[in-house]
């Protein structure tokens, strides 16, 4: 195949005169119009000199045009690099410096602030706003709607997605055409997607879940998407009667449960899927009681796309993430050997979904990816007698807040720089809306008084909002074990009711 991912997912839109995207305001975009948009962007990027293998970085609001940029980048053989819209200039400087994209597309409102970053790293800066307008759109309108994709091998890279690291340094996960296409095809079959499906799409498209699981699966199977800028419970309920499938993080489901008329809105739905963070068994049960639907929970990550899923027809077991996907091998390891069923170990996975390594970080790649192709996920789990996987914890120091990952180290490094702070410990605490929320424990330097609010204010412009602690407290010193390691488990136990009590 000349361009495996493009040919399977986007080329079939050409000549399709039925809608592919439905927008909140009632507008519809049919397949051929969307393909023409992709072609114009692809031709414009080529005219700018973007070559196969170059990175195309984007930090733009979710829109049909933003999705078209993904398709265009893949179509011209470039490597698509989407960035969370919450990232600050400080964070972007790192990503752009590390990935050195040929082009960086940002919101026009941020262009002035980001120009020095783009210039410093040799990227051409273009703009695209939430309405699909900006420099890229203007360039695109000068170009042809006829498009020939650039030939790529199945093992060539299609995307790089950054994932934060336990050391505080983000790593770019390199994903090949095969990684993305094999996983989309496996999920489409497992979840019984057909051209008759309409996916309610309210996730961001800068992460695996919204971009690869949701968009790739719906487009690969010739379905339609109700493409929303973000999550709003009332809008989802209004549009749900026109949809068949919803994919969301657990916060979507807890919020929907609080909304009136959920049962009525869900009547025509075929499937509700949850992932990216643990879905509490009680949410699963409450949703079934309210709607009659058993949410299908699956488990994945940036480096591997999806690894496991509850079955479509068999038992969807609450509190588990289901069975390994048909083409994914999964084992639970401790001390170099597989643990007996029922015992806890770390999940390792191998298969066509597993990434190609971290961008320009061979040592970090070697830490997590064995020469035999096993990826060490850092997730702790058990297997039951039927092979269902239950995630019971994480070996990595990680907080998952509303489906976004926050690595405490990155936050601690900034907090430790605040005036008067000796050291800090960042932990995740149970939160009724976000599942877990970020919380900081600060200790003062000798003789200093630390005001938690001023400390939080000092990092406000340097870190994406979702990573910033929702609350902070001061302690005289952090609890440590005999080895001197901060005992975060003790802190989590001490403050476990903080958000339940305050929200
Ligand atoms: C927003 N805020 C958050 C937050 N989302 N804070 C902590 N955690 C979050 N997840 C902050 C904002 O900065 C703002 O702060 C305030 O909350 C309100 O912002 P908002 O934009 O109105 O929030 P809302 O729209 O309600 O967003 C919540 C959400 C959203 C849960 C709908 O976060 C979301 O769509 N999450 C999905 C994440 C996702 O797609 N993950 C997949 C990763 S892929 P302030 O202070 O300015 O008011 C992956 C692999 C896999 O994990 O398996 O799928
Ligand atoms: P990310 O790095 O954003 O891709 O996040 C991946 C991490 O999210 C995984 O390593 C898990 O810790 C977590 N995760 C994803 N899906 C689930 C799930 N269904 N249940 C529990 N944790 C999950």
Coordinates of C-alpha atoms and ligand atoms in Angstrom, one line a residue:
X1 CA 0.0 0.0 0.0
X2 CA 1.4 3.4 -0.9
X3 CA 0.3 5.1 2.4
X4 CA -1.2 2.5 4.7
X5 CA -3.0 4.7 7.2
X6 CA -4.2 7.4 4.8
X7 CA -5.4 4.8 2.2
X8 CA -7.4 2.9 4.8
X9 CA -8.9 5.8 6.8
X10 CA -9.0 9.0 4.7
X11 CA -8.8 8.1 1.0
X12 CA -12.3 6.4 1.1
X13 CA -13.8 9.8 2.0
X14 CA -13.1 10.9 -1.6
X15 CA -16.4 10.8 -3.6
X16 CA -18.5 10.0 -0.5
X17 CA -21.5 12.2 -0.7
X18 CA -22.9 11.3 2.7
X19 CA -22.0 13.2 5.9
X20 CA -19.0 12.3 7.9
X21 CA -19.0 15.0 10.5
X22 CA -22.0 16.6 12.2
X23 CA -21.3 19.8 14.1
X24 CA -23.0 21.3 17.2
X25 CA -24.6 24.1 15.1
X26 CA -26.3 21.6 12.8
X27 CA -23.8 21.9 10.0
X28 CA -22.8 18.7 8.2
X29 CA -19.6 18.0 6.3
X30 CA -19.8 15.2 3.7
X31 CA -17.0 12.9 2.9
X32 CA -15.9 14.5 -0.4
X33 CA -15.9 18.0 1.1
X34 CA -13.8 16.8 4.0
X35 CA -11.4 15.0 1.6
X36 CA -11.1 18.2 -0.4
X37 CA -10.1 20.1 2.8
X38 CA -7.5 17.4 3.6
X39 CA -6.1 17.7 0.1
X40 CA -5.8 21.5 0.2
X41 CA -4.0 21.3 3.5
X42 CA -1.7 18.5 2.3
X43 CA -0.9 20.4 -0.9
X44 CA -0.3 23.6 1.1
X45 CA 2.1 21.9 3.5
X46 CA 4.0 20.2 0.6
X47 CA 4.3 23.6 -1.1
X48 CA 5.9 24.9 2.1
X49 CA 8.5 22.3 1.7
X50 CA 7.3 19.8 4.3
X51 CA 8.9 16.4 3.4
X52 CA 8.2 12.8 4.3
X53 CA 9.5 12.2 7.8
X54 CA 9.2 15.8 8.9
X55 CA 7.2 16.6 12.0
X56 CA 4.0 18.7 11.8
X57 CA 3.3 20.0 15.3
X58 CA -0.2 21.4 16.1
X59 CA -1.6 23.1 19.2
X60 CA -5.1 24.1 18.0
X61 CA -8.7 24.0 19.2
X62 CA -10.7 21.0 18.2
X63 CA -12.4 21.5 14.8
X64 CA -13.0 19.6 11.6
X65 CA -10.1 21.5 10.1
X66 CA -7.8 20.4 13.0
X67 CA -8.8 16.8 12.2
X68 CA -8.1 17.5 8.5
X69 CA -4.5 18.6 9.4
X70 CA -3.9 15.2 11.0
X71 CA -5.1 13.5 7.8
X72 CA -3.1 15.9 5.6
X73 CA 0.1 15.4 7.6
X74 CA -0.2 11.6 7.4
X75 CA -1.1 11.9 3.7
X76 CA 2.1 13.7 2.8
X77 CA 4.2 11.2 4.8
X78 CA 4.9 13.6 7.6
X79 CA 4.7 12.7 11.3
X80 CA 1.8 14.3 13.1
X81 CA 2.5 15.8 16.5
X82 CA -0.6 17.0 18.4
X83 CA -0.1 19.0 21.6
X84 CA -2.6 19.6 24.4
X85 CA -4.2 23.0 24.1
X86 CA -3.5 23.6 27.9
X87 CA 0.3 23.6 27.5
X88 CA 2.0 26.9 28.3
X89 CA 4.8 28.5 26.3
X90 CA 7.3 27.0 28.7
X91 CA 6.1 23.5 28.0
X92 CA 5.8 24.1 24.3
X93 CA 9.4 25.3 24.1
X94 CA 10.5 21.9 25.3
X95 CA 8.2 19.9 22.8
X96 CA 9.1 22.1 19.8
X97 CA 12.8 21.9 20.7
X98 CA 12.7 18.2 21.2
X99 CA 10.7 17.3 18.1
X100 CA 12.1 20.1 15.8
X101 CA 9.0 20.1 13.5
X102 CA 9.2 21.7 10.0
X103 CA 5.8 23.4 10.8
X104 CA 4.1 24.4 14.0
X105 CA 0.4 25.3 13.7
X106 CA -1.0 27.3 16.6
X107 CA -4.1 29.4 17.6
X108 CA -3.8 32.9 16.1
X109 CA -4.3 34.3 19.6
X110 CA -1.0 32.7 20.6
X111 CA 1.0 33.3 17.5
X112 CA 2.9 36.4 18.8
X113 CA 3.9 34.7 22.0
X114 CA 5.0 31.5 20.2
X115 CA 6.9 33.1 17.3
X116 CA 10.2 33.2 19.2
X117 CA 9.8 29.5 20.1
X118 CA 9.1 28.5 16.5
X119 CA 12.0 30.6 15.2
X120 CA 14.4 29.3 17.9
X121 CA 13.8 25.8 16.7
X122 CA 13.6 26.4 13.0
X123 CA 9.8 25.7 12.6
X124 CA 7.6 27.6 10.2
X125 CA 4.7 29.1 12.3
X126 CA 1.1 28.9 10.9
X127 CA -2.2 29.5 12.5
X128 CA -5.6 27.9 12.7
X129 CA -8.4 29.0 15.0
X130 CA -11.5 27.2 16.4
X131 CA -13.6 28.2 13.4
X132 CA -11.0 26.7 11.0
X133 CA -9.7 30.1 9.9
X134 CA -6.1 31.4 10.0
X135 CA -2.9 31.3 8.0
X136 CA -3.1 27.6 7.1
X137 CA -6.7 28.0 5.9
X138 CA -5.7 30.9 3.7
X139 CA -2.8 29.0 2.2
X140 CA -5.0 25.9 1.7
X141 CA -7.6 27.9 -0.3
X142 CA -4.9 28.6 -2.9
X143 CA -4.2 24.9 -3.4
X144 CA -5.8 22.1 -5.4
X145 CA -8.4 19.7 -3.9
X146 CA -6.8 16.8 -5.8
X147 CA -4.4 14.8 -3.8
X148 CA -2.0 11.9 -4.3
X149 CA -0.7 10.6 -1.0
X150 CA 3.1 10.1 -0.4
X151 CA 4.2 6.5 -0.3
X152 CA 5.1 5.2 3.1
X153 CA 6.1 1.8 4.5
X154 CA 3.9 0.2 7.2
X155 CA 6.8 0.6 9.6
X156 CA 7.2 4.4 8.9
X157 CA 6.1 6.8 11.6
X158 CA 2.7 8.4 11.3
X159 CA 2.6 10.3 14.7
X160 CA 4.5 11.2 17.8
X161 CA 2.6 11.8 21.0
X162 CA 4.3 13.1 24.0
X163 CA 3.8 11.4 27.3
X164 CA 5.2 12.8 30.6
X165 CA 7.8 10.8 32.4
X166 CA 8.5 9.9 36.0
X167 CA 11.7 12.0 35.9
X168 CA 9.7 15.0 34.9
X169 CA 10.9 14.9 31.2
X170 CA 8.3 14.3 28.5
X171 CA 9.0 11.6 26.0
X172 CA 7.8 11.4 22.4
X173 CA 6.2 8.0 21.7
X174 CA 6.8 7.1 18.0
X175 CA 3.8 5.4 16.4
X176 CA 4.0 3.7 13.0
X177 CA 1.3 3.3 10.4
X178 CA 1.0 -0.3 11.5
X179 CA 0.7 0.6 15.2
X180 CA -2.3 2.9 14.5
X181 CA -4.0 1.0 11.7
X182 CA -3.8 -2.5 13.3
X183 CA -5.3 -1.2 16.5
X184 CA -8.1 0.7 14.8
X185 CA -9.0 -2.4 12.7
X186 CA -8.9 -4.7 15.8
X187 CA -11.1 -2.4 17.8
X188 CA -13.5 -1.7 14.9
X189 CA -14.1 -5.5 14.6
X190 CA -14.3 -6.2 18.3
X191 CA -16.8 -3.4 19.0
X192 CA -18.8 -4.2 15.8
X193 CA -18.5 -0.8 14.2
X194 CA -20.3 -0.4 10.8
X195 CA -21.1 2.4 8.4
X196 CA -24.4 2.7 10.3
X197 CA -22.7 4.0 13.4
X198 CA -22.6 7.6 14.6
X199 CA -20.0 8.3 17.2
X200 CA -20.6 11.0 19.8
X201 CA -17.2 12.6 19.8
X202 CA -16.6 14.9 22.8
X203 CA -12.9 14.0 23.6
X204 CA -9.9 16.2 22.8
X205 CA -8.1 15.1 19.6
X206 CA -4.6 15.6 20.9
X207 CA -4.4 12.3 22.7
X208 CA -4.7 8.6 21.8
X209 CA -8.3 8.3 23.0
X210 CA -9.9 11.0 21.0
X211 CA -7.6 10.9 18.0
X212 CA -6.8 7.2 17.4
X213 CA -9.4 5.2 19.3
X214 CA -12.4 7.4 18.5
X215 CA -11.6 9.1 15.2
X216 CA -9.6 6.3 13.5
X217 CA -12.2 3.6 14.4
X218 CA -15.2 5.7 13.2
X219 CA -13.5 6.7 10.0
X220 CA -12.0 3.3 9.2
X221 CA -15.5 1.8 9.3
X222 CA -17.1 4.5 7.2
X223 CA -19.2 5.8 10.1
X224 CA -20.1 9.3 11.1
X225 CA -19.1 11.5 14.0
X226 CA -21.0 14.2 15.9
X227 CA -17.9 16.2 16.4
X228 CA -18.1 18.4 19.5
X229 CA -15.5 20.9 20.7
X230 CA -15.5 19.4 24.2
X231 CA -17.6 17.7 26.9
X232 CA -20.8 19.4 28.0
X233 CA -23.4 17.0 29.5
X234 CA -26.5 19.0 28.3
X235 CA -25.2 19.0 24.7
X236 CA -24.4 15.3 24.8
X237 CA -27.9 14.5 26.1
X238 CA -29.4 16.6 23.4
X239 CA -27.5 14.9 20.6
X240 CA -27.4 11.4 22.0
X241 CA -30.6 10.3 20.3
X242 CA -28.9 10.9 16.9
X243 CA -25.8 8.8 17.9
X244 CA -25.1 5.1 18.4
X245 CA -21.8 5.0 20.3
X246 CA -20.1 7.2 23.0
X247 CA -16.4 7.0 24.0
X248 CA -15.4 8.8 27.1
X249 CA -13.3 9.0 30.2
X250 CA -15.0 8.0 33.5
X251 CA -15.7 11.7 34.3
X252 CA -18.0 11.8 31.3
X253 CA -20.1 9.0 32.8
X254 CA -20.2 10.4 36.4
X255 CA -21.3 13.7 35.0
X256 CA -23.9 12.1 32.7
X257 CA -25.3 10.2 35.7
X258 CA -26.0 13.6 37.4
X259 CA -27.9 14.9 34.4
X260 CA -31.7 14.5 34.1
X261 CA -33.2 12.5 31.2
X262 CA -30.2 10.3 30.7
X263 CA -32.3 7.1 30.3
X264 CA -34.5 8.8 27.6
X265 CA -31.5 10.2 25.7
X266 CA -29.7 6.8 25.8
X267 CA -32.6 4.8 24.3
X268 CA -31.2 4.4 20.8
X269 CA -27.5 4.0 21.8
X270 CA -25.7 0.8 20.9
X271 CA -22.6 1.1 23.0
X272 CA -20.9 3.2 25.8
X273 CA -17.1 2.8 26.0
X274 CA -14.9 4.0 28.9
X275 CA -11.2 4.3 29.2
X276 CA -8.0 6.3 30.0
X277 CA -8.6 6.1 33.8
X278 CA -10.3 3.6 36.2
X279 CA -14.1 3.4 36.0
X280 CA -15.4 2.7 39.5
X281 CA -17.5 -0.5 39.7
X282 CA -20.2 1.7 41.4
X283 CA -20.3 4.0 38.3
X284 CA -20.7 1.0 36.1
X285 CA -23.5 -0.3 38.2
X286 CA -25.2 3.1 38.5
X287 CA -25.1 3.6 34.8
X288 CA -26.6 0.2 34.1
X289 CA -29.4 0.9 36.7
X290 CA -30.1 4.3 35.0
X291 CA -29.9 3.3 31.3
X292 CA -29.8 -0.5 31.0
X293 CA -26.4 -0.3 29.3
X294 CA -23.3 -2.0 30.7
X295 CA -20.4 0.3 29.9
X296 CA -17.6 -1.4 28.0
X297 CA -14.3 -0.6 29.7
X298 CA -11.0 -0.9 27.9
X299 CA -7.4 -0.2 28.8
X300 CA -4.6 1.4 26.8
X301 CA -1.9 4.0 26.7
X302 CA -0.1 6.4 24.5
X303 CA 2.8 4.0 23.8
X304 CA 0.6 1.0 22.8
X305 CA -2.9 2.3 21.9
X306 CA -5.4 -0.2 23.2
X307 CA -4.3 -3.4 25.0
X308 CA -7.4 -4.9 26.5
X309 CA -11.1 -4.6 26.2
X310 CA -14.2 -6.1 27.8
X311 CA -16.1 -8.2 25.3
X312 CA -18.9 -6.9 23.1
X313 CA -21.1 -9.9 23.5
X314 CA -19.6 -11.7 26.5
X315 CA -19.7 -10.5 30.1
X316 CA -18.6 -6.8 30.6
X317 CA -17.2 -7.2 34.1
X318 CA -17.3 -4.1 36.2
X319 CA -14.0 -3.2 37.8
X320 CA -12.0 -5.0 35.1
X321 CA -10.5 -3.8 31.8
X322 CA -11.4 -7.0 30.1
X323 CA -9.3 -9.4 28.1
X324 CA -6.2 -8.8 25.9
X325 CA -7.1 -7.8 22.4
X326 CA -6.9 -10.7 19.9
X327 CA -3.6 -9.5 18.4
X328 CA -2.0 -8.4 21.8
X329 CA 0.0 -10.7 24.0
X330 CA -0.2 -9.7 27.7
X331 CA 1.6 -11.1 30.7
X332 CA 1.8 -10.1 34.4
X333 CA 5.3 -10.1 35.7
X334 CA 7.2 -9.8 39.0
X335 CA 10.9 -10.4 39.6
X336 CA 11.4 -11.5 36.0
X337 CA 8.8 -14.2 35.9
X338 CA 5.1 -14.5 35.3
X339 CA 3.0 -14.4 38.5
X340 CA 0.4 -17.1 39.2
X341 CA -3.2 -16.1 38.4
X342 CA -4.7 -13.8 41.0
X343 CA -1.4 -12.4 42.1
X344 CA -0.3 -8.8 41.5
X345 CA 2.5 -8.0 39.0
X346 CA 3.3 -5.5 36.2
X347 CA 1.5 -5.7 32.9
X348 CA 3.7 -6.2 29.9
X349 CA 2.3 -6.2 26.4
X350 CA 3.6 -7.2 22.9
X351 CA 2.0 -6.9 19.5
X352 CA 1.5 -4.8 16.4
X353 CA 0.2 -2.0 18.6
X354 CA 3.4 -1.5 20.5
X355 CA 5.2 1.7 19.6
X356 CA 8.6 2.1 18.0
X357 CA 10.4 3.8 21.0
X358 CA 10.8 7.3 22.4
X359 CA 11.9 10.0 19.9
X360 CA 15.6 10.4 20.2
X361 CA 15.8 8.7 23.6
X362 CA 17.3 5.3 23.0
X363 CA 18.2 4.9 26.7
X364 CA 14.6 5.6 27.9
X365 CA 13.3 3.3 25.2
X366 CA 15.6 0.5 26.4
X367 CA 14.3 0.9 29.9
X368 CA 10.7 0.2 28.9
X369 CA 10.8 -1.9 25.7
X370 CA 12.7 -5.2 25.8
X371 CA 14.6 -6.5 22.8
X372 CA 11.9 -9.2 22.4
X373 CA 9.3 -6.4 22.0
X374 CA 7.6 -6.5 25.4
X375 CA 6.6 -3.0 26.7
X376 CA 6.7 -2.6 30.4
X377 CA 3.5 -0.6 31.1
X378 CA 4.1 0.4 34.8
X379 CA 0.5 -0.7 35.5
X380 CA 0.0 -3.2 38.3
X381 CA -2.7 -5.8 37.7
X382 CA -4.1 -9.3 38.4
X383 CA -5.6 -11.8 36.0
X384 CA -8.6 -13.8 37.0
X385 CA -9.4 -17.4 36.1
X386 CA -11.1 -16.4 32.8
X387 CA -8.2 -14.0 31.9
X388 CA -9.9 -10.7 32.7
X389 CA -7.4 -8.1 33.7
X390 CA -8.0 -5.9 36.8
X391 CA -5.7 -2.9 37.3
X392 CA -5.0 -2.6 40.9
X393 CA -2.3 0.2 41.0
X394 CA 0.6 1.8 39.3
X395 CA 4.3 1.2 39.7
X396 CA 4.9 4.6 38.2
X397 CA 4.3 7.8 40.2
X398 CA 1.4 9.1 38.2
X399 CA -1.8 10.9 38.9
X400 CA -4.7 10.6 36.3
X401 CA -7.0 13.6 36.7
X402 CA -10.1 13.5 34.5
X403 CA -8.2 11.2 32.0
X404 CA -5.1 13.5 31.8
X405 CA -1.8 12.2 33.1
X406 CA 0.1 14.3 35.5
X407 CA 3.6 13.2 36.6
X408 CA 4.2 14.5 40.2
X409 CA 7.9 14.9 39.5
X410 CA 7.3 17.6 36.9
X411 CA 5.1 19.6 39.3
X412 CA 7.4 19.0 42.3
X413 CA 10.4 20.4 40.4
X414 CA 8.5 23.7 39.9
X415 CA 7.1 23.9 43.4
X416 CA 10.6 23.4 44.9
X417 CA 11.7 26.5 43.1
X418 CA 9.1 28.7 44.9
X419 CA 10.4 31.1 47.5
X420 CA 10.5 29.6 51.0
X421 CA 9.8 26.0 49.8
X422 CA 12.3 23.5 50.9
X423 CA 10.7 20.5 49.2
X424 CA 7.3 19.3 48.0
X425 CA 5.4 16.0 47.5
X426 CA 2.7 15.9 44.8
X427 CA 0.1 13.2 45.1
X428 CA -3.3 12.2 43.6
X429 CA -6.3 12.2 45.9
X430 CA -9.8 10.7 45.3
X431 CA -12.0 13.4 43.6
X432 CA -15.7 13.0 43.0
X433 CA -15.6 14.6 39.5
X434 CA -12.1 14.0 38.2
X435 CA -11.4 10.5 39.8
X436 CA -8.1 11.7 41.1
X437 CA -7.1 15.3 41.6
X438 CA -3.6 16.7 42.1
X439 CA -2.6 17.8 45.6
X440 CA 0.6 19.2 46.9
X441 CA 2.3 18.9 50.3
X442 CA 4.9 21.7 50.9
X443 CA 7.6 22.0 53.5
X444 CA 9.1 25.4 54.4
X445 CA 12.8 26.3 54.5
X446 CA 14.1 26.8 58.0
X447 CA 12.8 30.1 59.4
X448 CA 10.4 30.7 56.4
X449 CA 6.7 30.9 56.3
X450 CA 5.1 29.3 53.2
X451 CA 1.7 30.4 52.0
X452 CA 0.2 27.6 49.8
X453 CA -1.8 30.0 47.6
X454 CA 1.2 32.2 46.8
X455 CA 3.2 29.0 45.9
X456 CA 0.5 27.8 43.6
X457 CA 0.3 31.3 42.0
X458 CA 4.0 31.2 41.3
X459 CA 3.7 28.2 38.9
X460 CA 0.5 29.4 37.3
X461 CA 2.0 30.5 34.0
X462 CA 4.6 27.8 33.7
X463 CA 2.5 24.6 33.8
X464 CA -0.7 23.5 32.1
X465 CA -3.8 24.1 34.3
X466 CA -4.8 20.5 34.6
X467 CA -1.3 19.7 36.1
X468 CA -1.6 22.4 38.8
X469 CA -2.5 21.2 42.3
X470 CA -6.2 21.9 43.1
X471 CA -5.0 22.4 46.7
X472 CA -1.9 22.5 48.8
X473 CA -1.0 22.2 52.4
X474 CA 2.1 22.9 54.5
X475 CA 3.7 20.3 56.7
X476 CA 6.8 20.8 58.9
X477 CA 8.5 17.8 57.2
X478 CA 7.6 15.0 54.8
X479 CA 7.3 11.4 56.1
X480 CA 10.3 9.3 55.0
X481 CA 11.1 5.6 55.2
X482 CA 14.4 4.2 56.4
X483 CA 15.9 4.7 53.0
X484 CA 15.0 8.4 53.0
X485 CA 12.2 8.0 50.4
X486 CA 9.1 10.1 50.8
X487 CA 6.2 7.9 51.9
X488 CA 3.5 9.1 49.6
X489 CA 1.2 6.3 50.6
X490 CA 1.1 7.8 54.1
X491 CA 0.3 11.3 52.7
X492 CA -2.4 9.8 50.5
X493 CA -3.9 8.1 53.5
X494 CA -3.7 11.2 55.7
X495 CA -5.4 13.5 53.1
X496 CA -7.7 11.0 51.3
X497 CA -10.9 12.8 52.2
X498 CA -9.7 16.3 51.3
X499 CA -11.7 16.7 48.1
X500 CA -14.7 14.7 49.3
X501 CA -14.8 17.1 52.2
X502 CA -14.2 20.3 50.2
X503 CA -16.2 19.8 47.0
Ligands
LIG1 C1 -9.9 20.7 32.9 N1 -9.4 21.1 34.0 C2 -8.8 20.0 34.6 C3 -9.1 18.9 33.8 N2 -9.8 19.3 32.7 N3 -8.2 19.9 35.8 C4 -7.8 18.7 36.1 N4 -8.0 17.6 35.4 C5 -8.6 17.7 34.2 N5 -8.8 16.6 33.5 C6 -9.4 22.4 34.6 C7 -9.2 23.6 33.6 O1 -7.9 23.9 33.5 C8 -10.0 24.6 34.3 O2 -9.2 25.1 35.4 C9 -11.1 23.9 34.9 O3 -10.7 22.6 35.1 C10 -12.4 23.9 34.0 O4 -12.0 23.6 32.7 P1 -12.9 23.0 31.6 O5 -12.3 23.0 30.3 O6 -14.3 23.6 31.7 O7 -13.1 21.5 32.0 P2 -14.0 20.4 31.5 O8 -14.4 20.8 30.1 O9 -15.1 20.2 32.5 O10 -13.0 19.2 31.3 C11 -13.0 18.1 32.1 C12 -13.0 16.9 31.2 C13 -11.7 17.0 30.3 C14 -12.9 15.6 32.1 C15 -14.2 16.8 30.3 O11 -10.6 17.1 31.1 C16 -11.5 15.9 29.3 O12 -12.1 16.0 28.2 N6 -10.7 14.9 29.6 C17 -10.4 13.9 28.7 C18 -8.9 13.6 28.7 C19 -8.5 12.6 27.6 O13 -9.0 12.6 26.5 N7 -7.7 11.6 28.0 C20 -7.2 10.6 27.1 C21 -5.7 10.4 27.2 S1 -5.2 9.1 26.2 P3 -9.3 26.6 35.9 O14 -8.5 26.6 37.2 O15 -8.7 27.5 34.8 O16 -10.8 26.9 36.1 C22 -5.0 7.8 27.3 C23 -4.8 6.4 26.7 C24 -6.1 5.7 26.9 O17 -5.0 8.0 28.5 O18 -6.2 4.6 27.4 O19 -7.1 6.3 26.4
LIG2 P1 -1.4 7.9 28.9 O1 0.0 7.9 29.2 O2 -2.1 9.2 28.9 O3 -1.6 7.1 27.6 O4 -2.1 7.0 30.0 C1 -2.1 5.7 30.1 C2 -2.4 5.2 31.4 O5 -3.8 5.4 31.7 C3 -2.2 3.7 31.6 O6 -0.9 3.3 31.8 C4 -3.1 3.4 32.8 O7 -2.4 3.7 34.0 C5 -4.2 4.4 32.6 N1 -5.4 3.8 32.0 C6 -5.9 3.8 30.8 N2 -7.1 3.1 30.7 C7 -7.4 2.7 31.9 C8 -8.5 2.0 32.5 N3 -9.5 1.5 31.8 N4 -8.4 1.7 33.8 C9 -7.4 2.1 34.6 N5 -6.3 2.8 34.1 C10 -6.3 3.1 32.8

